[in-house]
């Protein structure tokens, strides 16, 4: 069982930055690829938009096209945390951001499909508005 707790959300102006963090309560953090997804206001409850993913070791990452160059995912396996640095935020980035864990045997970055993630946090709200 893995419990994930996100933090760092808030209100930011367009062009601003936020750093989200996700803390995992597990002694086996290193066996999980991690990812961030988001759910925009009004989106279907089952729809989670892929944001970024990172492999177990942190060596491999993957981003949604609209986030490339603006968002950076990283992890600290000693601290059992994964972070999402978000720069140049836009109003359309407003959403609830979730971190998720996917157990993997390989060191590929996590899947871009939410259905492959067993463990999810409760989410943290990001609002980009002037």
mmCIF file with all atom_site columns, C-alpha atoms in Angstrom:
data_model
loop_
_atom_site.group_PDB
_atom_site.id
_atom_site.type_symbol
_atom_site.label_atom_id
_atom_site.label_alt_id
_atom_site.label_comp_id
_atom_site.label_asym_id
_atom_site.label_entity_id
_atom_site.label_seq_id
_atom_site.pdbx_PDB_ins_code
_atom_site.Cartn_x
_atom_site.Cartn_y
_atom_site.Cartn_z
_atom_site.occupancy
_atom_site.B_iso_or_equiv
_atom_site.pdbx_formal_charge
_atom_site.auth_seq_id
_atom_site.auth_comp_id
_atom_site.auth_asym_id
_atom_site.auth_atom_id
_atom_site.pdbx_PDB_model_num
ATOM 1   C CA . UNK A 1 1   ? 0.000   0.000  0.000   1.00 0.00 ? 1   UNK A CA 1
ATOM 2   C CA . UNK A 1 2   ? 1.287   3.441  -0.948  1.00 0.00 ? 2   UNK A CA 1
ATOM 3   C CA . UNK A 1 3   ? -0.139  6.675  0.357   1.00 0.00 ? 3   UNK A CA 1
ATOM 4   C CA . UNK A 1 4   ? 0.579   9.821  -1.632  1.00 0.00 ? 4   UNK A CA 1
ATOM 5   C CA . UNK A 1 5   ? 0.126   13.363 -0.380  1.00 0.00 ? 5   UNK A CA 1
ATOM 6   C CA . UNK A 1 6   ? 0.481   16.357 -2.688  1.00 0.00 ? 6   UNK A CA 1
ATOM 7   C CA . UNK A 1 7   ? 1.276   19.891 -1.628  1.00 0.00 ? 7   UNK A CA 1
ATOM 8   C CA . UNK A 1 8   ? 2.330   23.193 -3.126  1.00 0.00 ? 8   UNK A CA 1
ATOM 9   C CA . UNK A 1 9   ? -0.741  24.208 -5.055  1.00 0.00 ? 9   UNK A CA 1
ATOM 10  C CA . UNK A 1 10  ? -2.195  27.676 -4.932  1.00 0.00 ? 10  UNK A CA 1
ATOM 11  C CA . UNK A 1 11  ? -3.109  30.800 -6.844  1.00 0.00 ? 11  UNK A CA 1
ATOM 12  C CA . UNK A 1 12  ? -0.548  32.244 -9.231  1.00 0.00 ? 12  UNK A CA 1
ATOM 13  C CA . UNK A 1 13  ? -0.609  34.882 -11.937 1.00 0.00 ? 13  UNK A CA 1
ATOM 14  C CA . UNK A 1 14  ? -0.087  33.988 -15.596 1.00 0.00 ? 14  UNK A CA 1
ATOM 15  C CA . UNK A 1 15  ? 3.613   33.652 -16.290 1.00 0.00 ? 15  UNK A CA 1
ATOM 16  C CA . UNK A 1 16  ? 4.327   32.706 -12.700 1.00 0.00 ? 16  UNK A CA 1
ATOM 17  C CA . UNK A 1 17  ? 5.752   29.525 -11.217 1.00 0.00 ? 17  UNK A CA 1
ATOM 18  C CA . UNK A 1 18  ? 4.749   26.894 -8.708  1.00 0.00 ? 18  UNK A CA 1
ATOM 19  C CA . UNK A 1 19  ? 6.487   23.819 -7.359  1.00 0.00 ? 19  UNK A CA 1
ATOM 20  C CA . UNK A 1 20  ? 4.316   20.869 -6.448  1.00 0.00 ? 20  UNK A CA 1
ATOM 21  C CA . UNK A 1 21  ? 5.544   18.116 -4.199  1.00 0.00 ? 21  UNK A CA 1
ATOM 22  C CA . UNK A 1 22  ? 4.271   14.627 -3.533  1.00 0.00 ? 22  UNK A CA 1
ATOM 23  C CA . UNK A 1 23  ? 5.329   12.639 -0.490  1.00 0.00 ? 23  UNK A CA 1
ATOM 24  C CA . UNK A 1 24  ? 5.007   8.861  -0.563  1.00 0.00 ? 24  UNK A CA 1
ATOM 25  C CA . UNK A 1 25  ? 4.588   6.724  2.527   1.00 0.00 ? 25  UNK A CA 1
ATOM 26  C CA . UNK A 1 26  ? 6.245   3.503  1.543   1.00 0.00 ? 26  UNK A CA 1
ATOM 27  C CA . UNK A 1 27  ? 9.507   1.700  2.206   1.00 0.00 ? 27  UNK A CA 1
ATOM 28  C CA . UNK A 1 28  ? 9.652   0.697  -1.455  1.00 0.00 ? 28  UNK A CA 1
ATOM 29  C CA . UNK A 1 29  ? 9.459   4.054  -3.208  1.00 0.00 ? 29  UNK A CA 1
ATOM 30  C CA . UNK A 1 30  ? 12.231  3.035  -5.579  1.00 0.00 ? 30  UNK A CA 1
ATOM 31  C CA . UNK A 1 31  ? 10.147  0.351  -7.292  1.00 0.00 ? 31  UNK A CA 1
ATOM 32  C CA . UNK A 1 32  ? 7.536   2.816  -8.488  1.00 0.00 ? 32  UNK A CA 1
ATOM 33  C CA . UNK A 1 33  ? 7.543   5.015  -11.529 1.00 0.00 ? 33  UNK A CA 1
ATOM 34  C CA . UNK A 1 34  ? 5.762   8.234  -10.691 1.00 0.00 ? 34  UNK A CA 1
ATOM 35  C CA . UNK A 1 35  ? 3.637   10.649 -12.634 1.00 0.00 ? 35  UNK A CA 1
ATOM 36  C CA . UNK A 1 36  ? 1.604   13.799 -12.406 1.00 0.00 ? 36  UNK A CA 1
ATOM 37  C CA . UNK A 1 37  ? -1.852  14.063 -13.902 1.00 0.00 ? 37  UNK A CA 1
ATOM 38  C CA . UNK A 1 38  ? -4.373  16.846 -13.749 1.00 0.00 ? 38  UNK A CA 1
ATOM 39  C CA . UNK A 1 39  ? -8.090  17.304 -13.917 1.00 0.00 ? 39  UNK A CA 1
ATOM 40  C CA . UNK A 1 40  ? -9.460  20.596 -15.142 1.00 0.00 ? 40  UNK A CA 1
ATOM 41  C CA . UNK A 1 41  ? -12.636 22.190 -13.780 1.00 0.00 ? 41  UNK A CA 1
ATOM 42  C CA . UNK A 1 42  ? -15.698 20.624 -15.326 1.00 0.00 ? 42  UNK A CA 1
ATOM 43  C CA . UNK A 1 43  ? -13.806 17.633 -16.680 1.00 0.00 ? 43  UNK A CA 1
ATOM 44  C CA . UNK A 1 44  ? -15.330 14.206 -16.509 1.00 0.00 ? 44  UNK A CA 1
ATOM 45  C CA . UNK A 1 45  ? -14.563 12.553 -13.165 1.00 0.00 ? 45  UNK A CA 1
ATOM 46  C CA . UNK A 1 46  ? -12.804 9.704  -14.962 1.00 0.00 ? 46  UNK A CA 1
ATOM 47  C CA . UNK A 1 47  ? -10.608 11.928 -17.107 1.00 0.00 ? 47  UNK A CA 1
ATOM 48  C CA . UNK A 1 48  ? -7.094  12.604 -15.909 1.00 0.00 ? 48  UNK A CA 1
ATOM 49  C CA . UNK A 1 49  ? -4.849  14.481 -18.285 1.00 0.00 ? 49  UNK A CA 1
ATOM 50  C CA . UNK A 1 50  ? -1.270  13.309 -18.375 1.00 0.00 ? 50  UNK A CA 1
ATOM 51  C CA . UNK A 1 51  ? 1.293   15.916 -17.354 1.00 0.00 ? 51  UNK A CA 1
ATOM 52  C CA . UNK A 1 52  ? 4.652   14.231 -16.764 1.00 0.00 ? 52  UNK A CA 1
ATOM 53  C CA . UNK A 1 53  ? 6.191   10.935 -15.661 1.00 0.00 ? 53  UNK A CA 1
ATOM 54  C CA . UNK A 1 54  ? 9.515   9.780  -14.282 1.00 0.00 ? 54  UNK A CA 1
ATOM 55  C CA . UNK A 1 55  ? 11.162  6.382  -14.018 1.00 0.00 ? 55  UNK A CA 1
ATOM 56  C CA . UNK A 1 56  ? 12.097  4.574  -10.805 1.00 0.00 ? 56  UNK A CA 1
ATOM 57  C CA . UNK A 1 57  ? 15.666  5.834  -10.869 1.00 0.00 ? 57  UNK A CA 1
ATOM 58  C CA . UNK A 1 58  ? 14.786  9.288  -12.153 1.00 0.00 ? 58  UNK A CA 1
ATOM 59  C CA . UNK A 1 59  ? 16.853  8.772  -15.286 1.00 0.00 ? 59  UNK A CA 1
ATOM 60  C CA . UNK A 1 60  ? 13.942  8.798  -17.705 1.00 0.00 ? 60  UNK A CA 1
ATOM 61  C CA . UNK A 1 61  ? 11.193  11.367 -17.985 1.00 0.00 ? 61  UNK A CA 1
ATOM 62  C CA . UNK A 1 62  ? 8.258   12.009 -20.258 1.00 0.00 ? 62  UNK A CA 1
ATOM 63  C CA . UNK A 1 63  ? 6.076   15.067 -20.735 1.00 0.00 ? 63  UNK A CA 1
ATOM 64  C CA . UNK A 1 64  ? 2.838   15.957 -22.414 1.00 0.00 ? 64  UNK A CA 1
ATOM 65  C CA . UNK A 1 65  ? 3.574   18.127 -25.433 1.00 0.00 ? 65  UNK A CA 1
ATOM 66  C CA . UNK A 1 66  ? 1.950   21.228 -23.977 1.00 0.00 ? 66  UNK A CA 1
ATOM 67  C CA . UNK A 1 67  ? 4.147   20.999 -20.855 1.00 0.00 ? 67  UNK A CA 1
ATOM 68  C CA . UNK A 1 68  ? 7.506   20.443 -22.527 1.00 0.00 ? 68  UNK A CA 1
ATOM 69  C CA . UNK A 1 69  ? 9.911   23.245 -21.764 1.00 0.00 ? 69  UNK A CA 1
ATOM 70  C CA . UNK A 1 70  ? 7.704   24.646 -18.995 1.00 0.00 ? 70  UNK A CA 1
ATOM 71  C CA . UNK A 1 71  ? 7.353   21.789 -16.507 1.00 0.00 ? 71  UNK A CA 1
ATOM 72  C CA . UNK A 1 72  ? 10.070  19.640 -14.945 1.00 0.00 ? 72  UNK A CA 1
ATOM 73  C CA . UNK A 1 73  ? 9.477   16.447 -13.007 1.00 0.00 ? 73  UNK A CA 1
ATOM 74  C CA . UNK A 1 74  ? 12.059  15.172 -10.540 1.00 0.00 ? 74  UNK A CA 1
ATOM 75  C CA . UNK A 1 75  ? 12.282  12.737 -7.662  1.00 0.00 ? 75  UNK A CA 1
ATOM 76  C CA . UNK A 1 76  ? 14.316  12.174 -4.529  1.00 0.00 ? 76  UNK A CA 1
ATOM 77  C CA . UNK A 1 77  ? 14.344  8.496  -3.659  1.00 0.00 ? 77  UNK A CA 1
ATOM 78  C CA . UNK A 1 78  ? 16.077  9.157  -0.357  1.00 0.00 ? 78  UNK A CA 1
ATOM 79  C CA . UNK A 1 79  ? 13.215  11.417 0.712   1.00 0.00 ? 79  UNK A CA 1
ATOM 80  C CA . UNK A 1 80  ? 10.421  9.468  -1.015  1.00 0.00 ? 80  UNK A CA 1
ATOM 81  C CA . UNK A 1 81  ? 9.257   12.541 -2.888  1.00 0.00 ? 81  UNK A CA 1
ATOM 82  C CA . UNK A 1 82  ? 8.479   13.559 -6.435  1.00 0.00 ? 82  UNK A CA 1
ATOM 83  C CA . UNK A 1 83  ? 8.228   17.160 -7.515  1.00 0.00 ? 83  UNK A CA 1
ATOM 84  C CA . UNK A 1 84  ? 6.781   19.093 -10.427 1.00 0.00 ? 84  UNK A CA 1
ATOM 85  C CA . UNK A 1 85  ? 8.321   22.472 -11.156 1.00 0.00 ? 85  UNK A CA 1
ATOM 86  C CA . UNK A 1 86  ? 5.902   24.510 -13.242 1.00 0.00 ? 86  UNK A CA 1
ATOM 87  C CA . UNK A 1 87  ? 7.086   27.675 -14.964 1.00 0.00 ? 87  UNK A CA 1
ATOM 88  C CA . UNK A 1 88  ? 5.392   30.153 -17.287 1.00 0.00 ? 88  UNK A CA 1
ATOM 89  C CA . UNK A 1 89  ? 1.994   29.047 -16.081 1.00 0.00 ? 89  UNK A CA 1
ATOM 90  C CA . UNK A 1 90  ? -1.059  29.762 -18.191 1.00 0.00 ? 90  UNK A CA 1
ATOM 91  C CA . UNK A 1 91  ? -4.729  30.023 -17.227 1.00 0.00 ? 91  UNK A CA 1
ATOM 92  C CA . UNK A 1 92  ? -5.378  26.739 -19.012 1.00 0.00 ? 92  UNK A CA 1
ATOM 93  C CA . UNK A 1 93  ? -3.011  25.047 -16.549 1.00 0.00 ? 93  UNK A CA 1
ATOM 94  C CA . UNK A 1 94  ? -5.606  25.599 -13.819 1.00 0.00 ? 94  UNK A CA 1
ATOM 95  C CA . UNK A 1 95  ? -6.615  22.185 -12.515 1.00 0.00 ? 95  UNK A CA 1
ATOM 96  C CA . UNK A 1 96  ? -6.370  19.776 -9.644  1.00 0.00 ? 96  UNK A CA 1
ATOM 97  C CA . UNK A 1 97  ? -2.963  18.100 -9.894  1.00 0.00 ? 97  UNK A CA 1
ATOM 98  C CA . UNK A 1 98  ? -2.540  14.514 -8.771  1.00 0.00 ? 98  UNK A CA 1
ATOM 99  C CA . UNK A 1 99  ? 0.529   12.404 -8.304  1.00 0.00 ? 99  UNK A CA 1
ATOM 100 C CA . UNK A 1 100 ? 0.321   8.702  -9.002  1.00 0.00 ? 100 UNK A CA 1
ATOM 101 C CA . UNK A 1 101 ? 2.507   5.630  -8.561  1.00 0.00 ? 101 UNK A CA 1
ATOM 102 C CA . UNK A 1 102 ? 2.964   2.754  -10.986 1.00 0.00 ? 102 UNK A CA 1
ATOM 103 C CA . UNK A 1 103 ? 4.916   -0.319 -10.001 1.00 0.00 ? 103 UNK A CA 1
ATOM 104 C CA . UNK A 1 104 ? 7.328   -1.262 -12.755 1.00 0.00 ? 104 UNK A CA 1
ATOM 105 C CA . UNK A 1 105 ? 10.016  -3.869 -13.320 1.00 0.00 ? 105 UNK A CA 1
ATOM 106 C CA . UNK A 1 106 ? 11.903  -1.758 -15.871 1.00 0.00 ? 106 UNK A CA 1
ATOM 107 C CA . UNK A 1 107 ? 13.306  1.753  -15.589 1.00 0.00 ? 107 UNK A CA 1
ATOM 108 C CA . UNK A 1 108 ? 11.147  3.315  -18.241 1.00 0.00 ? 108 UNK A CA 1
ATOM 109 C CA . UNK A 1 109 ? 9.243   6.435  -17.309 1.00 0.00 ? 109 UNK A CA 1
ATOM 110 C CA . UNK A 1 110 ? 5.737   5.864  -16.071 1.00 0.00 ? 110 UNK A CA 1
ATOM 111 C CA . UNK A 1 111 ? 2.848   5.409  -18.443 1.00 0.00 ? 111 UNK A CA 1
ATOM 112 C CA . UNK A 1 112 ? 0.929   8.370  -19.840 1.00 0.00 ? 112 UNK A CA 1
ATOM 113 C CA . UNK A 1 113 ? -2.326  6.501  -19.237 1.00 0.00 ? 113 UNK A CA 1
ATOM 114 C CA . UNK A 1 114 ? -3.964  6.916  -15.866 1.00 0.00 ? 114 UNK A CA 1
ATOM 115 C CA . UNK A 1 115 ? -5.488  3.441  -15.862 1.00 0.00 ? 115 UNK A CA 1
ATOM 116 C CA . UNK A 1 116 ? -2.054  1.903  -15.243 1.00 0.00 ? 116 UNK A CA 1
ATOM 117 C CA . UNK A 1 117 ? -1.589  3.702  -11.931 1.00 0.00 ? 117 UNK A CA 1
ATOM 118 C CA . UNK A 1 118 ? -2.810  1.955  -8.833  1.00 0.00 ? 118 UNK A CA 1
ATOM 119 C CA . UNK A 1 119 ? -2.015  4.599  -6.227  1.00 0.00 ? 119 UNK A CA 1
ATOM 120 C CA . UNK A 1 120 ? -3.174  8.201  -6.272  1.00 0.00 ? 120 UNK A CA 1
ATOM 121 C CA . UNK A 1 121 ? -2.965  11.212 -4.025  1.00 0.00 ? 121 UNK A CA 1
ATOM 122 C CA . UNK A 1 122 ? -5.890  13.415 -3.087  1.00 0.00 ? 122 UNK A CA 1
ATOM 123 C CA . UNK A 1 123 ? -4.793  16.235 -5.386  1.00 0.00 ? 123 UNK A CA 1
ATOM 124 C CA . UNK A 1 124 ? -3.735  19.831 -4.980  1.00 0.00 ? 124 UNK A CA 1
ATOM 125 C CA . UNK A 1 125 ? -5.479  22.783 -6.621  1.00 0.00 ? 125 UNK A CA 1
ATOM 126 C CA . UNK A 1 126 ? -3.583  25.046 -8.988  1.00 0.00 ? 126 UNK A CA 1
ATOM 127 C CA . UNK A 1 127 ? -5.280  28.221 -10.159 1.00 0.00 ? 127 UNK A CA 1
ATOM 128 C CA . UNK A 1 128 ? -3.659  30.503 -12.709 1.00 0.00 ? 128 UNK A CA 1
ATOM 129 C CA . UNK A 1 129 ? -5.439  33.813 -12.863 1.00 0.00 ? 129 UNK A CA 1
ATOM 130 C CA . UNK A 1 130 ? -4.740  37.520 -12.930 1.00 0.00 ? 130 UNK A CA 1
#
